[in-house]
mmCIF file of C-alpha atoms in Angstrom:
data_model
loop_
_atom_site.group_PDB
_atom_site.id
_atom_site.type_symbol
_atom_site.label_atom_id
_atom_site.label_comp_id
_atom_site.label_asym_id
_atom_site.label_seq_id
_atom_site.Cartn_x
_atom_site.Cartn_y
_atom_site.Cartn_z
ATOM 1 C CA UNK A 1 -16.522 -132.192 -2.561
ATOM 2 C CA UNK A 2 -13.158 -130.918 -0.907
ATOM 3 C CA UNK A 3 -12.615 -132.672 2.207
ATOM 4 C CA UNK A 4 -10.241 -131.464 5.388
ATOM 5 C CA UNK A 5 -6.384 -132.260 3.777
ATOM 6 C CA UNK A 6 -4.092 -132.734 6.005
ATOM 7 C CA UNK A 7 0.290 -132.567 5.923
ATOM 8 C CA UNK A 8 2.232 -134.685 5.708
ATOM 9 C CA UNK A 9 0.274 -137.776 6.009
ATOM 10 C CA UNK A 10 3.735 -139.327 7.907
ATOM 11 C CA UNK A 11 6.295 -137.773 10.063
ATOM 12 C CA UNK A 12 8.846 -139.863 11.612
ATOM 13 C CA UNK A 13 11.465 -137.317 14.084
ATOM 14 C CA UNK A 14 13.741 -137.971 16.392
ATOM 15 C CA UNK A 15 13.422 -137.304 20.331
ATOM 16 C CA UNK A 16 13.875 -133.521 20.955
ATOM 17 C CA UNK A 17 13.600 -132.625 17.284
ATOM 18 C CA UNK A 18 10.263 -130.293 16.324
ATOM 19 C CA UNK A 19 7.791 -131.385 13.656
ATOM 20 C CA UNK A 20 4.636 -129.023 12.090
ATOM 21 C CA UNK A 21 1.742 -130.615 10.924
ATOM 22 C CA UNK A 22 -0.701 -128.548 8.888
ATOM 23 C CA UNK A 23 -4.493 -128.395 8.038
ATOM 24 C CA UNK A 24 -6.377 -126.545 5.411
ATOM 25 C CA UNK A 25 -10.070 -126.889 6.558
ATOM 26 C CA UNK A 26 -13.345 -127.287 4.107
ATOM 27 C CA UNK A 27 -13.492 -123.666 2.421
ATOM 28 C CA UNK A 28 -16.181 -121.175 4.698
ATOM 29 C CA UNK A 29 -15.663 -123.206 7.700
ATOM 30 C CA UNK A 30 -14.442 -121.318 10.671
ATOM 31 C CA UNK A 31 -13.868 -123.253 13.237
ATOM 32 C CA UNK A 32 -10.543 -125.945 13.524
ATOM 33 C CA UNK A 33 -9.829 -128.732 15.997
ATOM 34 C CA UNK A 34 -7.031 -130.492 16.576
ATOM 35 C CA UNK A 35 -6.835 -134.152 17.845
ATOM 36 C CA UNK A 36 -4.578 -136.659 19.228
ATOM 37 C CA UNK A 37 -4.890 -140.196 18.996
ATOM 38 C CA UNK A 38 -2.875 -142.678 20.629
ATOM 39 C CA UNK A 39 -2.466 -146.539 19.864
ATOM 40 C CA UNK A 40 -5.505 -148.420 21.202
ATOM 41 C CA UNK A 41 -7.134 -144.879 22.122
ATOM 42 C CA UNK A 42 -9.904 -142.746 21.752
ATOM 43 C CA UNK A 43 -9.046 -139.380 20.284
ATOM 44 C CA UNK A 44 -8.224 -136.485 22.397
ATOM 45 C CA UNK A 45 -9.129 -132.891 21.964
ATOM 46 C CA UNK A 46 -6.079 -130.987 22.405
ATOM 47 C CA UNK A 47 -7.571 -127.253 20.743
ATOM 48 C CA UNK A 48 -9.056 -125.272 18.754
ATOM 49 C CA UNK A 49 -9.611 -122.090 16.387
ATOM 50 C CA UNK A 50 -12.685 -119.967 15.744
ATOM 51 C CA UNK A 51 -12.208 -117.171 13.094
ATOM 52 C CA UNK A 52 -9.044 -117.883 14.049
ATOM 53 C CA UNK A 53 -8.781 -116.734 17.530
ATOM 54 C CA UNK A 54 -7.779 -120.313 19.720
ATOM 55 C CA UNK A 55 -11.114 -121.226 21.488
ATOM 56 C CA UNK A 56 -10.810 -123.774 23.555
ATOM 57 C CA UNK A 57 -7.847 -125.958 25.246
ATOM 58 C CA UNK A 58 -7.975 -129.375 25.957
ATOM 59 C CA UNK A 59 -5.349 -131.774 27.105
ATOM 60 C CA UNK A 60 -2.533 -130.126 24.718
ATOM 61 C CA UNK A 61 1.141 -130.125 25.948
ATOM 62 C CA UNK A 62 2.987 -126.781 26.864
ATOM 63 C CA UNK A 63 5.673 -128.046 24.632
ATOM 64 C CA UNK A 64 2.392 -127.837 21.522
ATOM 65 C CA UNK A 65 1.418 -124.669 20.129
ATOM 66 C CA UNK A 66 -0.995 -123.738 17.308
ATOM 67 C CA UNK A 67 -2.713 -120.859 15.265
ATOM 68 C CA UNK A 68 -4.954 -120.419 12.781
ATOM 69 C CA UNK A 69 -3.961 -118.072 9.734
ATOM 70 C CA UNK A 70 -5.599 -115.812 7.872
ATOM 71 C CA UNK A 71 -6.820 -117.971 5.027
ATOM 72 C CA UNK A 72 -8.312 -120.405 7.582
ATOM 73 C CA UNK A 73 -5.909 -122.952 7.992
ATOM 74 C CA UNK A 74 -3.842 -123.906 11.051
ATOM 75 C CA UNK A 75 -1.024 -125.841 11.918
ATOM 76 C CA UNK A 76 0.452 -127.473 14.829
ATOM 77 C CA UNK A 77 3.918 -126.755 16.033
ATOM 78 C CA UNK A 78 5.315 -129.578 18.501
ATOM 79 C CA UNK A 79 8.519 -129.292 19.974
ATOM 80 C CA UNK A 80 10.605 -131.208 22.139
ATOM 81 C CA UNK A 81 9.316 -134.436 20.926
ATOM 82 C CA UNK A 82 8.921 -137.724 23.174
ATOM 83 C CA UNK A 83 8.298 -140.788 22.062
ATOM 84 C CA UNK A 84 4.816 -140.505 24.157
ATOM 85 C CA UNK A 85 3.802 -137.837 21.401
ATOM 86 C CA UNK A 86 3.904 -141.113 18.690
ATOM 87 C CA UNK A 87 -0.079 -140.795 17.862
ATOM 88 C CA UNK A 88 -2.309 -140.003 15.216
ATOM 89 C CA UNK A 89 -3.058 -136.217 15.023
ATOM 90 C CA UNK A 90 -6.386 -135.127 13.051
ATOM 91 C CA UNK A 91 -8.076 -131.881 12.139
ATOM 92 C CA UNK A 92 -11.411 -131.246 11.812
ATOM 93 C CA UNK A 93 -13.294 -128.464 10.992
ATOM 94 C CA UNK A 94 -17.044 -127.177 10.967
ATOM 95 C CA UNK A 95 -19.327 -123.965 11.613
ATOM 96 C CA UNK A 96 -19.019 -123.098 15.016
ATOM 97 C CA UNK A 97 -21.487 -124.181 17.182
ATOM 98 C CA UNK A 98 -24.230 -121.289 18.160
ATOM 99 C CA UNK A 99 -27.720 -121.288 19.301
ATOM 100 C CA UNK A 100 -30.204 -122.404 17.556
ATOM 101 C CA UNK A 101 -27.787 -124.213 15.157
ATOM 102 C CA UNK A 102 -25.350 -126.813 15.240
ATOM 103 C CA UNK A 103 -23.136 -128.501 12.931
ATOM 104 C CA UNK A 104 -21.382 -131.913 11.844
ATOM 105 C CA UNK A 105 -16.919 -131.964 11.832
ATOM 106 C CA UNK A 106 -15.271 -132.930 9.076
ATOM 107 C CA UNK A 107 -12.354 -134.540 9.599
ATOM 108 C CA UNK A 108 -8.932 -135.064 7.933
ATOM 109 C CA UNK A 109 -7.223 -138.811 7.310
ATOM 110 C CA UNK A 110 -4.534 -137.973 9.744
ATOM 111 C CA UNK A 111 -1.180 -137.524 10.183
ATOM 112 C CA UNK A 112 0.833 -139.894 11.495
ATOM 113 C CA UNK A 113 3.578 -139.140 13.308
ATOM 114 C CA UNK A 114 6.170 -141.566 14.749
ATOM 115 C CA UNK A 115 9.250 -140.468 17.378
ATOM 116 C CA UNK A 116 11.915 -142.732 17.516
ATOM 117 C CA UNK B 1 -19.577 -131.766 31.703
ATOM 118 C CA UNK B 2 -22.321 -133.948 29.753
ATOM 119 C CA UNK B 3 -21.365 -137.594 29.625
ATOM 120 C CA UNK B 4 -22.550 -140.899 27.384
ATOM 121 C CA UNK B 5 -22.802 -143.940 28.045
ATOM 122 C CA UNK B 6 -22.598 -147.180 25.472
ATOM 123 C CA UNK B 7 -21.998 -150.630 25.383
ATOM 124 C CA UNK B 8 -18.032 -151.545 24.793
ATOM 125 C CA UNK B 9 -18.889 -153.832 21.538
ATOM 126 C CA UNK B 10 -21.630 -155.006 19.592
ATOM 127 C CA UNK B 11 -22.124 -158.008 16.853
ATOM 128 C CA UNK B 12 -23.998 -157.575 13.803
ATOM 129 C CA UNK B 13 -24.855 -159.716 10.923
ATOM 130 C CA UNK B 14 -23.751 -158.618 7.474
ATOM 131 C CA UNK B 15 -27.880 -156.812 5.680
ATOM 132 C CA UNK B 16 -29.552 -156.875 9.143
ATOM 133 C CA UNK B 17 -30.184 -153.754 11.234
ATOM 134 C CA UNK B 18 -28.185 -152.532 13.977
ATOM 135 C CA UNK B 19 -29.384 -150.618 16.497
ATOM 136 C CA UNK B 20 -26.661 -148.988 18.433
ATOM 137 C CA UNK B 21 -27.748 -147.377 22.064
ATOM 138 C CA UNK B 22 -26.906 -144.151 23.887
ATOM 139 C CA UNK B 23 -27.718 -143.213 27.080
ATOM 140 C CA UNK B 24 -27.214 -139.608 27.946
ATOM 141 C CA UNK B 25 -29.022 -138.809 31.385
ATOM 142 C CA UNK B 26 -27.279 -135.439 32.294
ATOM 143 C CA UNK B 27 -27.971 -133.779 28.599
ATOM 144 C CA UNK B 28 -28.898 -129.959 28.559
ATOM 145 C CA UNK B 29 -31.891 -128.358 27.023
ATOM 146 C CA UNK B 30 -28.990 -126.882 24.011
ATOM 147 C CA UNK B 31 -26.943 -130.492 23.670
ATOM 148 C CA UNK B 32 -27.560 -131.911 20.449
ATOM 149 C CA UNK B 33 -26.886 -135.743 20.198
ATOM 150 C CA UNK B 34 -24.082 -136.474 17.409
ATOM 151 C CA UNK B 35 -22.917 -139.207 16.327
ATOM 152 C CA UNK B 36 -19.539 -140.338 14.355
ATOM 153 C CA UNK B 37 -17.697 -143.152 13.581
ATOM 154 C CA UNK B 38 -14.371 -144.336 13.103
ATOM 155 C CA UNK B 39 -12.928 -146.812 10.840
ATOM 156 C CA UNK B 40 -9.164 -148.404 11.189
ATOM 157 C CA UNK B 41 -6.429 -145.981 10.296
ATOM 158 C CA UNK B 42 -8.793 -143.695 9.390
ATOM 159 C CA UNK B 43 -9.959 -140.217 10.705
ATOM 160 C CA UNK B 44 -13.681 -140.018 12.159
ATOM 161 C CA UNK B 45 -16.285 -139.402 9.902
ATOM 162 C CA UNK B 46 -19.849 -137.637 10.609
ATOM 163 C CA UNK B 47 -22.579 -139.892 11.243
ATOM 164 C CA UNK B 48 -25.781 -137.764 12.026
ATOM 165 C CA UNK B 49 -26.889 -135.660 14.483
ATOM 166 C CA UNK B 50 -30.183 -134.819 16.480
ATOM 167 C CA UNK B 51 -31.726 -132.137 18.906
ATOM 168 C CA UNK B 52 -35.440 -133.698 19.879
ATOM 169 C CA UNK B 53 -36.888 -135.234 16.607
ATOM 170 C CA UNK B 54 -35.920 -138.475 14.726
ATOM 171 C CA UNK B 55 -33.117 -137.784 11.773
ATOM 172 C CA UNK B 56 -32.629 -139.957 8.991
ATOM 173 C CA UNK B 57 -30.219 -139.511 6.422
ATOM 174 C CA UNK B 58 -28.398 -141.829 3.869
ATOM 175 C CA UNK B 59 -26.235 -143.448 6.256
ATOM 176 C CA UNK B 60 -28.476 -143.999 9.151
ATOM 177 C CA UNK B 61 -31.579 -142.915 11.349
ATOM 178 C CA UNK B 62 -31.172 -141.642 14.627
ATOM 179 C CA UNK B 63 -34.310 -142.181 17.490
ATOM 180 C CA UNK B 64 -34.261 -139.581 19.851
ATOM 181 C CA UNK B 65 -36.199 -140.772 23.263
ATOM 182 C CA UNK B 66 -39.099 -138.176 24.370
ATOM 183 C CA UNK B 67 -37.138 -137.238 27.248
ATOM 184 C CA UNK B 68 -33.530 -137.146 25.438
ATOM 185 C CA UNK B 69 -31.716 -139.279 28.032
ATOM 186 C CA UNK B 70 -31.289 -141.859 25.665
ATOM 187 C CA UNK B 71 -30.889 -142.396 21.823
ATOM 188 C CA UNK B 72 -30.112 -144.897 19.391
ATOM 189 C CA UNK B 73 -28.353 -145.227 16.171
ATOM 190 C CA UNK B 74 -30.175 -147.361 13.617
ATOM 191 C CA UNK B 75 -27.944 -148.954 10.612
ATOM 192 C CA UNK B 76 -31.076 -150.110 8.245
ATOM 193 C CA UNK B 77 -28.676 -153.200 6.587
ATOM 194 C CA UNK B 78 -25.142 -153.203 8.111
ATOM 195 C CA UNK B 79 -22.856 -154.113 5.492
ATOM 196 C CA UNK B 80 -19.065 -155.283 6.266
ATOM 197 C CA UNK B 81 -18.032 -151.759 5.587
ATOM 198 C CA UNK B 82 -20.292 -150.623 8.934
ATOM 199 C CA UNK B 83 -17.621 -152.394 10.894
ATOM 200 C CA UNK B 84 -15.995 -149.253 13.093
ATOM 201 C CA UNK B 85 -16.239 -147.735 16.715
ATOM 202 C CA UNK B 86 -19.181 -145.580 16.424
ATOM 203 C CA UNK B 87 -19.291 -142.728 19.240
ATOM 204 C CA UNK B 88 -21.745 -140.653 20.400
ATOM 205 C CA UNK B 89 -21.335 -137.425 21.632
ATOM 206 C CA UNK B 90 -23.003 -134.610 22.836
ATOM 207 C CA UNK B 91 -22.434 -130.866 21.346
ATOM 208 C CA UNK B 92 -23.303 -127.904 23.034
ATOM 209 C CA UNK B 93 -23.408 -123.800 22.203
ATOM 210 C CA UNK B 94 -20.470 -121.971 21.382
ATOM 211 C CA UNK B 95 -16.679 -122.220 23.166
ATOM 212 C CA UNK B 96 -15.683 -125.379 25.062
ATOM 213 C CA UNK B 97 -19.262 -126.699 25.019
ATOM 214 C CA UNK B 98 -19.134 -126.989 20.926
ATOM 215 C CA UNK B 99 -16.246 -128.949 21.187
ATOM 216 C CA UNK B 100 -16.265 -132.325 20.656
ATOM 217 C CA UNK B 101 -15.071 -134.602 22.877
ATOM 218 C CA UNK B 102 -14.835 -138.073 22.374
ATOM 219 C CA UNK B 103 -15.721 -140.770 25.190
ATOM 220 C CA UNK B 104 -15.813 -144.980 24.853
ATOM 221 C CA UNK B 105 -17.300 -145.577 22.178
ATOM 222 C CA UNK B 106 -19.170 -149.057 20.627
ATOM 223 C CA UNK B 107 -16.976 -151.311 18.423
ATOM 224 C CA UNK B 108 -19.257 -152.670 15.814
ATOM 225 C CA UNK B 109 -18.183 -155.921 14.534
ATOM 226 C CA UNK B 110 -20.330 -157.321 11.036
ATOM 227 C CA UNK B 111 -20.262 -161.045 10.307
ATOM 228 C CA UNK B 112 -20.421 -161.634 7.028
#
């Protein structure tokens, strides 16, 4: 079964340089999330997409933006990178949630991206 | 916003069960109880999930108590592979509230 794929799996950049990570979600799903997850951390919600309209925003820097195209997937533009922003970032995707139904995420294996 | 609650670690031996607790006092009539888990250097991966009734499915079962304030996750014969941080987390209807959002989860550890 086709899984969330995410791109690249590594990024290494350099302070103050910008780096896009991308996510092509399950096919039909219309919801994405994006996640960020720090060394020894839980993972954050930082935002996400339904029929790609952004839904929701978490903890995501002003210096992140995203958007969801019109064949579903999304990527994540960062710019201005620290070396705080060295994390795991995953997608996930799933039906959106509505009443009277509610569904599981699938998620991606990550990209890793390192600032040095 | 609905919270959970769960013990920091937990020990297992390698084919016995594991019975993982949740307690979720403040949950809405619409919060379903999901749960994932998260291996190392891996991405989460989807559990089960539960409204009011019991759920089994391959990987697990998942007890729902009468009153929903509490749950448990239920690992029939935890094998070495079961070793993760398993989280539950409570998903509402639409915008923020069917987000996602992870708390402390419950670092399983399997003895062989």
């Amino acid at each position: 079964a086709a899984g969330v794929i995410q791109s690249p799996r590594h990024l290494i950049k350099e302070k103050r340089e910008t780096a896009t990570l991308k996510c092509y979600p399950i096919p039909r799903h219309d919801t994405v999330y994006w996640y960020q997850q720090g060394p020894g951390q839980d993972p954050q919600f930082l935002i996400s997409f339904y029929e790609k309209m952004q839904s929701d925003k978490g903890s995501i820097p002003d210096r992140f933006s995203a958007q969801q195209f019109s064949d579903y997937h999304s990527e994540l533009n960062m710019s201005s990178l620290e070396l705080g922003d060295s994390a795991l970032y995953f997608c996930a995707s799933s039906l959106g949630a509505g009443q009277g139904s509610n569904y599981g995420y699938t998620f991606g294996s990550g990209t890793r991206l390192t600032v040095v | 916003d609905a919270k959970t609650t769960q013990p920091n670690s937990m020990e297992s031996n390698e084919e016995e069960p594991v019975h993982l607790p949740c307690n979720h006092s403040t949950i809405s009539g619409t919060d379903y109880i999901h749960w994932y888990r998260q291996l190392p250097s891996q991405g989460p991966e989807y559990v089960i999930h539960g409204l009011t009734s019991n759920v089994n499915n391959r990987m697990a079962s998942l007890a729902i108590a009468e009153d929903r304030k509490s749950s448990t996750l239920i690992l029939h014969r935890a094998t070495l592979r079961d070793a993760a941080v398993y989280y539950c987390i409570l998903r509402g209807y639409g915008g923020s509230q069917g987000n996602l959002i992870f708390g402390k989860g419950t670092k399983l550890s399997v003895k062989p």
